[in-house]
Structure formats: structure tokens, C-alpha cells
Coordinates of C-alpha atoms and ligand atoms in Angstrom, one line a residue:
M1 CA 106.4 85.3 105.9
K2 CA 106.5 87.2 109.2
V3 CA 103.5 88.6 110.8
F4 CA 103.7 91.6 113.1
Q5 CA 101.0 93.0 115.3
T6 CA 102.7 96.1 116.5
S7 CA 104.6 98.9 114.8
H8 CA 107.3 98.7 117.5
S9 CA 108.2 95.1 116.8
L10 CA 108.1 95.8 113.0
V11 CA 110.4 98.8 113.2
E12 CA 112.8 96.8 115.3
Y13 CA 112.9 94.2 112.6
L14 CA 113.4 96.6 109.7
S15 CA 117.0 97.4 108.7
D16 CA 118.8 98.9 105.7
E17 CA 119.7 95.3 104.5
I18 CA 116.1 94.7 103.4
R19 CA 116.1 97.6 101.0
P20 CA 114.6 98.4 98.5
F21 CA 111.6 97.9 100.6
G22 CA 108.1 98.3 99.2
M23 CA 104.7 98.6 101.0
V24 CA 101.3 97.7 100.0
P25 CA 98.5 99.0 102.4
T26 CA 95.3 97.2 102.3
M27 CA 92.1 96.6 104.3
G28 CA 92.2 92.9 103.7
T29 CA 89.8 90.4 102.1
L30 CA 92.4 90.1 99.4
H31 CA 91.4 89.7 95.8
P32 CA 93.3 89.7 92.5
G33 CA 93.3 93.5 92.5
H34 CA 95.4 93.5 95.7
L35 CA 97.5 90.6 94.4
S36 CA 98.5 92.6 91.3
L37 CA 99.9 95.3 93.7
I38 CA 101.7 92.8 95.9
E39 CA 103.1 90.9 92.9
R40 CA 104.5 94.1 91.4
A41 CA 106.0 95.1 94.8
V42 CA 107.6 91.6 95.1
K43 CA 109.2 92.1 91.7
E44 CA 110.5 95.5 92.4
N45 CA 111.7 95.2 95.9
Q46 CA 113.9 93.0 98.1
T47 CA 111.3 93.0 100.9
V48 CA 107.6 93.7 100.9
L49 CA 105.4 94.8 103.7
I50 CA 101.7 94.3 103.4
S51 CA 99.4 96.0 106.0
I52 CA 95.9 94.6 106.7
F53 CA 94.1 97.3 108.7
I54 CA 90.4 98.3 108.5
N55 CA 90.9 102.0 109.3
P56 CA 87.8 103.2 111.3
T57 CA 88.4 107.0 110.7
Q58 CA 88.0 106.6 106.9
F59 CA 84.4 105.3 107.3
D60 CA 81.9 108.1 107.4
N61 CA 79.2 105.7 108.1
K62 CA 79.2 103.2 111.1
M63 CA 77.1 100.6 109.2
D64 CA 79.6 100.5 106.4
L65 CA 82.4 100.0 108.8
N66 CA 80.6 97.2 110.7
S67 CA 79.7 95.3 107.6
Y68 CA 83.2 95.6 106.0
P69 CA 84.4 92.0 105.4
I70 CA 87.2 90.5 107.5
N71 CA 89.1 87.4 106.4
I72 CA 92.6 87.5 108.0
D73 CA 93.3 83.8 108.0
E74 CA 92.4 83.4 104.3
D75 CA 94.5 86.6 103.6
L76 CA 97.5 85.2 105.3
R77 CA 97.1 81.9 103.4
I78 CA 97.0 83.9 100.0
I79 CA 100.0 86.1 100.9
K80 CA 102.2 83.0 102.0
K81 CA 101.5 81.5 98.5
I82 CA 102.9 84.5 96.7
S83 CA 106.2 84.9 98.5
K84 CA 108.0 83.8 101.6
N85 CA 109.9 87.0 101.8
V86 CA 107.0 89.1 102.8
L87 CA 106.2 90.9 106.1
V88 CA 102.6 91.4 107.1
Y89 CA 101.5 94.0 109.5
V90 CA 98.1 93.4 111.1
P91 CA 97.8 96.0 113.8
K92 CA 94.9 96.7 116.3
V93 CA 93.4 100.1 116.2
D94 CA 95.2 101.3 119.3
D95 CA 98.6 100.5 117.8
I96 CA 98.0 103.2 115.3
Y97 CA 95.8 105.7 117.1
G98 CA 96.6 105.1 120.8
R99 CA 93.4 106.1 122.8
K100 CA 92.2 108.9 120.5
V101 CA 90.7 107.3 117.4
E102 CA 90.6 110.5 115.3
S103 CA 91.9 111.8 112.1
K104 CA 94.6 114.4 111.9
S105 CA 94.0 117.3 109.7
F106 CA 96.0 117.6 106.4
E107 CA 96.0 120.1 103.7
L108 CA 94.9 118.2 100.6
G109 CA 95.1 120.9 98.0
G110 CA 91.3 120.8 97.4
L111 CA 91.5 117.3 95.9
D112 CA 89.2 116.1 98.7
E113 CA 86.5 118.6 97.9
V114 CA 84.9 116.6 95.1
M115 CA 83.5 113.1 94.4
E116 CA 84.5 110.7 97.2
G117 CA 85.6 113.6 99.5
E118 CA 82.4 115.5 99.0
K119 CA 80.1 112.4 99.4
R120 CA 82.0 110.9 102.3
P121 CA 83.0 113.8 104.6
G122 CA 86.3 113.1 106.5
H123 CA 87.0 110.0 104.4
F124 CA 90.4 111.3 102.9
Q125 CA 91.5 112.8 106.2
G126 CA 91.1 109.3 107.7
V127 CA 92.9 107.6 104.8
V128 CA 95.8 110.1 104.9
T129 CA 96.1 109.9 108.7
V130 CA 96.9 106.2 108.4
I131 CA 99.0 106.3 105.2
A132 CA 101.1 109.2 106.4
H133 CA 101.6 107.3 109.7
F134 CA 102.8 104.2 107.8
L135 CA 105.2 106.1 105.5
K136 CA 106.7 108.1 108.4
T137 CA 107.0 105.1 110.7
F138 CA 108.4 102.4 108.2
Y139 CA 110.0 104.6 105.5
P140 CA 109.3 102.3 102.5
D141 CA 111.2 103.2 99.3
N142 CA 108.1 102.4 97.2
A143 CA 104.4 102.3 98.1
Y144 CA 101.8 100.7 95.8
F145 CA 98.2 101.9 95.4
G146 CA 95.5 100.9 92.9
E147 CA 94.0 103.3 90.3
K148 CA 90.7 101.7 91.4
D149 CA 90.8 104.4 94.1
F150 CA 92.1 107.1 91.6
Q151 CA 91.3 110.1 93.8
Q152 CA 92.9 108.4 96.8
L153 CA 96.1 107.8 94.8
L154 CA 96.2 111.4 93.7
I155 CA 95.7 112.6 97.2
I156 CA 98.4 110.3 98.6
D157 CA 100.8 111.5 95.9
H158 CA 100.0 115.1 96.8
I159 CA 100.5 114.6 100.5
T160 CA 103.8 112.7 100.0
R161 CA 105.2 115.6 98.1
S162 CA 103.9 118.2 100.4
M163 CA 105.2 116.5 103.5
K164 CA 108.5 115.8 101.6
I165 CA 108.3 112.1 102.3
K166 CA 110.8 110.2 100.1
T167 CA 108.7 107.2 99.3
R168 CA 107.9 106.7 95.6
I169 CA 104.1 106.4 95.1
I170 CA 103.3 103.9 92.4
G171 CA 99.9 103.6 90.8
C172 CA 98.8 100.3 89.5
P173 CA 96.0 99.6 86.9
I174 CA 92.5 98.4 87.8
I175 CA 91.9 94.6 87.8
R176 CA 88.5 93.6 86.7
E177 CA 86.2 90.6 86.6
S178 CA 85.5 89.2 83.2
N179 CA 82.3 91.3 82.9
G180 CA 84.2 94.4 83.6
L181 CA 83.3 94.9 87.2
A182 CA 86.3 96.4 89.1
M183 CA 87.4 94.0 91.8
S184 CA 86.7 95.1 95.3
S185 CA 86.5 93.6 98.7
R186 CA 83.0 94.9 98.9
N187 CA 82.1 92.7 96.0
S188 CA 82.1 89.7 98.4
L189 CA 78.9 91.1 99.8
L190 CA 77.1 90.9 96.4
N191 CA 75.3 87.9 95.0
S192 CA 75.7 86.7 91.4
N193 CA 72.8 88.8 90.2
E194 CA 74.1 91.9 91.9
R195 CA 77.5 91.3 90.4
K196 CA 75.9 91.4 87.0
L197 CA 74.1 94.7 87.8
A198 CA 77.3 96.1 89.3
S199 CA 79.1 95.7 85.9
K200 CA 76.8 98.5 84.7
L201 CA 79.2 101.0 86.2
F202 CA 82.0 99.9 83.9
E203 CA 79.5 99.6 80.9
T204 CA 78.5 103.3 81.6
L205 CA 82.2 104.4 81.6
Q206 CA 82.8 102.5 78.4
F207 CA 79.6 104.1 76.8
A208 CA 80.9 107.4 77.8
K209 CA 84.3 106.8 76.4
S210 CA 83.0 105.7 73.0
N211 CA 80.5 108.6 72.8
A212 CA 82.5 111.3 74.4
K213 CA 83.7 112.9 71.2
K214 CA 80.3 112.8 69.5
M215 CA 78.3 115.0 72.0
T216 CA 78.7 117.7 74.6
Y217 CA 79.6 116.6 78.2
R218 CA 76.2 118.0 79.2
T219 CA 74.3 115.7 76.8
L220 CA 76.5 112.7 77.9
K221 CA 75.9 113.5 81.5
N222 CA 72.1 113.6 81.0
M223 CA 72.2 110.3 79.1
V224 CA 74.0 108.6 81.9
G225 CA 71.5 110.1 84.4
G226 CA 68.8 108.6 82.2
F227 CA 70.4 105.2 82.2
F228 CA 70.3 105.0 85.9
E229 CA 66.7 106.2 86.2
N230 CA 65.8 103.0 84.2
H231 CA 67.5 100.8 86.8
N232 CA 65.7 100.6 90.0
E233 CA 68.3 98.6 91.8
L234 CA 71.2 100.9 91.0
T235 CA 71.2 104.5 92.4
L236 CA 73.7 106.8 90.7
D237 CA 75.7 108.9 93.3
Y238 CA 77.8 110.8 90.7
F239 CA 79.1 110.6 87.2
R240 CA 81.8 113.1 86.3
I241 CA 84.5 113.7 83.8
A242 CA 87.4 115.6 85.2
D243 CA 91.0 116.5 84.6
P244 CA 93.1 113.6 86.0
K245 CA 95.5 115.8 87.8
T246 CA 93.3 118.5 89.4
L247 CA 90.0 116.6 89.4
K248 CA 88.3 119.8 88.0
E249 CA 85.2 119.0 86.1
I250 CA 85.5 119.6 82.4
H251 CA 83.4 122.2 80.5
L252 CA 79.8 121.2 80.1
E253 CA 79.3 122.5 76.6
R254 CA 82.3 120.9 75.0
P255 CA 82.7 117.4 73.6
V256 CA 84.9 115.2 75.9
D257 CA 88.2 114.8 74.1
Q258 CA 90.3 114.4 77.2
G259 CA 89.8 113.7 80.8
H260 CA 89.0 110.9 83.2
G261 CA 85.6 109.5 83.9
F262 CA 84.4 108.7 87.5
I263 CA 81.3 107.0 88.7
A264 CA 79.8 106.0 92.0
A265 CA 76.5 104.2 92.6
Y266 CA 74.7 102.4 95.3
L267 CA 73.5 98.8 94.8
G268 CA 71.2 98.5 97.8
K269 CA 73.4 99.7 100.7
I270 CA 76.7 98.8 99.0
R271 CA 78.6 101.7 97.4
L272 CA 80.6 101.0 94.3
I273 CA 83.1 103.2 92.5
D274 CA 84.9 102.9 89.2
N275 CA 86.9 105.1 86.8
L276 CA 88.3 105.1 83.2
D277 CA 90.5 107.2 81.1
M278 CA 88.4 108.9 78.4
S279 CA 91.1 109.6 75.9
Ligands
LIG301 P1 91.5 98.4 100.0 O1 91.9 97.0 100.7 O2 90.3 98.4 99.3 O3 91.9 99.6 100.8 O4 92.7 98.4 98.8 C1 94.0 98.3 99.0 C2 94.7 98.8 97.8 O5 94.3 97.9 96.6 C3 94.3 100.2 97.3 O6 95.5 100.9 96.9 C4 93.3 99.9 96.2 O7 93.3 101.0 95.3 C5 93.9 98.7 95.6 N1 92.9 98.0 94.9 C6 91.7 97.6 95.3 N2 90.9 97.0 94.3 C7 91.7 97.0 93.2 C8 91.5 96.6 91.8 N3 90.4 96.0 91.4 N4 92.6 96.8 90.9 C9 93.7 97.4 91.4 N5 94.0 97.8 92.6 C10 93.0 97.6 93.5

């Protein structure tokens, strides 16, 4: 395992001999969700680059940024156990942004106008600023992203095509706790009772999936809203069933026979998201 703190030293190290070369961007505090991406990348590439970078411009809220967990030493220990043939990039903010810590502006095909993009203004411009920078600086053959952040995966796929970047964007399935809770670095901020409550997001998606064909989307949506009204600790931010390619919401008056379910909720100050294929 080799650890780099600057893109300059990393670019100097990279050569064609290490190809195929896969990249797994992360914000650290690694859990089995991240590991599934890393393990797949290790299987499919000769060399794997893992970045650990908490990107300030993708946080629309300073408090969320300041409370985001950091565990670099433990992350490096975990990575070392997976493979010795791994490069880790742990940059400081100025290595990526220089002095101006600002997002660039990208055309995201309207995919950023709903759900996470609508609720967290500027979030996806921040994400894409860093991911496009990585792809255009290191030129990985393959880059791995989790379906946990389904909208992010779609937006990164869109931008890679529109910028004619050759990297193949590979989506990987959501890894869950035994109670269904989608694994997330933010879960480390939850106690065991909160983890139980947090699994309601997946339960809701499963309920939606098993009832989707029996009622209209409007009725289903109202039922989900009702669920959350009965749970004081959990506040629903949105529940939506949408086309998995365009993210356009499906028709309210029809039963749900296709589409992808998305949910976001607050547990105290912690925001959780999840999604599930409804078909
Ligand atoms: P993050 O560190 O949260 O930015 O996540 C880094 C990558 O890991 C992103 O592509 C996420 O979608 C992915 N990821 C996070 N949690 C999971 C999970 N539970 N299952 C699969 N992929 C995940």
C-alpha cells in the first residue's frame, strides 16, 4: 500500500504499466459498503486507487461538514488488509482546490433539480467538481460508485459522457446491515436505538415495493407520509418513485409497476437516504 498526499506525487507514480487501473472515491470512515467497491475494483484491475477526501463544497451545511466522522488511521489499516497493491490518495483541501474552495459549474441535465439536489443546493456541483477533477487528473480506466447514492451515480455517469471522459463508471449494489439499514459513514453517529429506528427507511421502501401494484402512487405516497407522522423521532424529507434514468416522478394516479423508490429522512440532525428498485 502506498499513500500519497498530493496529486503531483501520485501522477508521477502512475504509468501505463499499472493498467487497468480502477479508482474508488470515498470520504473515509470505511465500512463494508465501501469495501464491496474496493474488493470489486481489486478483482477487476491491476492497480486500485482509493481516495479519502471529505469534500467541503458538497456540504450545504457547515454543521454537517464539521460533524462528519474522520478515521484515517483505521481506514488505512482496513485498506492494507484488503490488498497490498493499492494506492491511497489522502489530499488536503488545497491540493484539490488551491486557494479558492469553490465548486465549478457543470451542466447536469436537470438530474440535480430533484431530491438530493433540490434539498441540498449546490451539493452535486460540489461532488462533480471533485470527481471530474479526479477523472481528469488520474485517468482511471474504471471508477466505482455505490447505488446507495443512486442520484450521484447517475449524475457522475451523465457528466462523464458529456465531458467525453473515457473512464467506465461502474455502479455497485447497496450493502445493508442485517436489519436492512443501508450502511453509511454517518451511521457511526447513531446509537443502537437510533440504528433500529433508521431501518424504517428500508422498511418503508419494502412496504412500497410490495404494495406498489395494489394502489395508486398517490395513495401509497399518502400512506408513507402517514407512517412518518406516527414516528416522532424520524422526519420524512421526501419519498418519491421515479424513472431510474431521468429521475422524473411517476404518474400520481397510476399504480406503480415500474420505477425506483427514493427516501430521505432526518433522525435528529442526521440525514439518511436510501433507495430500492420497485419492479
Ligand atoms: P462516501 O464515503 O459516503 O462518499 O461513499 C463513497 C462511495 O461508497 C460512494 O460511491 C457511495 O455510494 C459508496 N457507498 C457508501 N455506502 C454504501 C453502501 N452501503 N453500499 C454500497 N456502496 C456504498
